[in-house]
Amino acid sequence: MDNLGAFFALTKGEYVPAPHAHSPWAVDMLHGRLLGGLAARAIEAEHGEEGLHFARLTVDLFRNSPLLPLTVETVRVRDGRRIRVADAVLSTEQGQVARASAVLLRNGEQPPGR
């Protein structure tokens, strides 16, 4: 792994967790909060652009994730003038472990007045 401080290394399209990415509950289980960060990173990389900012990120953890390589697939659900919604599914060789949904809002002018 290139960066010892990183929690994942991207290898052949999979995110390989570093040993220190383990959960406080078990050394063979991935820390749950890292799944949300990985999903947010993938959504931002594939669906973000200048002027769009995360307004909401919802992460559903289906089950404990073992320290196995993960794949992240994203899809754009809605793309409007001011709002963009994108989903991500995180999986290991054992199946889906998490899903995330993000709402991104575009910068806009403030209305006049107080």
mmCIF file of N, CA, C and O in Angstrom, residues 51-55 82-84 103-107:
data_model
loop_
_atom_site.group_PDB
_atom_site.id
_atom_site.type_symbol
_atom_site.label_atom_id
_atom_site.label_comp_id
_atom_site.label_asym_id
_atom_site.label_seq_id
_atom_site.Cartn_x
_atom_site.Cartn_y
_atom_site.Cartn_z
ATOM 1 N N GLY A 51 -19.456 23.499 -7.601
ATOM 2 C CA GLY A 51 -20.712 24.124 -7.228
ATOM 3 C C GLY A 51 -21.719 23.191 -6.591
ATOM 4 O O GLY A 51 -22.737 23.637 -6.084
ATOM 5 N N LEU A 52 -21.467 21.892 -6.608
ATOM 6 C CA LEU A 52 -22.354 20.928 -5.944
ATOM 7 C C LEU A 52 -21.762 20.571 -4.591
ATOM 8 O O LEU A 52 -20.569 20.281 -4.485
ATOM 9 N N HIS A 53 -22.613 20.554 -3.561
ATOM 10 C CA HIS A 53 -22.158 20.241 -2.213
ATOM 11 C C HIS A 53 -23.100 19.227 -1.579
ATOM 12 O O HIS A 53 -24.313 19.273 -1.795
ATOM 13 N N PHE A 54 -22.533 18.341 -0.766
ATOM 14 C CA PHE A 54 -23.356 17.355 -0.067
ATOM 15 C C PHE A 54 -24.302 18.073 0.886
ATOM 16 O O PHE A 54 -23.891 18.880 1.710
ATOM 17 N N ALA A 55 -25.586 17.773 0.755
ATOM 18 C CA ALA A 55 -26.588 18.277 1.688
ATOM 19 C C ALA A 55 -26.985 17.171 2.657
ATOM 20 O O ALA A 55 -27.338 17.433 3.799
ATOM 21 N N ARG A 82 -30.990 22.183 -9.604
ATOM 22 C CA ARG A 82 -30.363 22.518 -8.321
ATOM 23 C C ARG A 82 -29.989 21.310 -7.474
ATOM 24 O O ARG A 82 -29.273 21.453 -6.493
ATOM 25 N N ILE A 83 -30.521 20.142 -7.803
ATOM 26 C CA ILE A 83 -30.330 18.975 -6.949
ATOM 27 C C ILE A 83 -29.837 17.784 -7.771
ATOM 28 O O ILE A 83 -30.210 17.624 -8.935
ATOM 29 N N ARG A 84 -28.980 17.007 -7.152
ATOM 30 C CA ARG A 84 -28.513 15.754 -7.756
ATOM 31 C C ARG A 84 -28.570 14.691 -6.657
ATOM 32 O O ARG A 84 -28.148 14.929 -5.526
ATOM 33 N N VAL A 103 -27.617 13.381 -1.370
ATOM 34 C CA VAL A 103 -28.289 14.508 -2.000
ATOM 35 C C VAL A 103 -27.258 15.619 -2.086
ATOM 36 O O VAL A 103 -26.688 16.029 -1.074
ATOM 37 N N LEU A 104 -27.006 16.075 -3.298
ATOM 38 C CA LEU A 104 -26.073 17.176 -3.529
ATOM 39 C C LEU A 104 -26.860 18.373 -4.044
ATOM 40 O O LEU A 104 -27.736 18.228 -4.894
ATOM 41 N N LEU A 105 -26.544 19.555 -3.515
ATOM 42 C CA LEU A 105 -27.229 20.782 -3.916
ATOM 43 C C LEU A 105 -26.250 21.732 -4.588
ATOM 44 O O LEU A 105 -25.093 21.851 -4.179
ATOM 45 N N ARG A 106 -26.751 22.425 -5.595
ATOM 46 C CA ARG A 106 -25.941 23.390 -6.322
ATOM 47 C C ARG A 106 -25.997 24.740 -5.610
ATOM 48 O O ARG A 106 -27.037 25.114 -5.049
ATOM 49 N N ASN A 107 -24.896 25.469 -5.638
ATOM 50 C CA ASN A 107 -24.865 26.808 -5.080
ATOM 51 C C ASN A 107 -25.908 27.670 -5.786
ATOM 52 O O ASN A 107 -26.134 27.514 -6.992
#
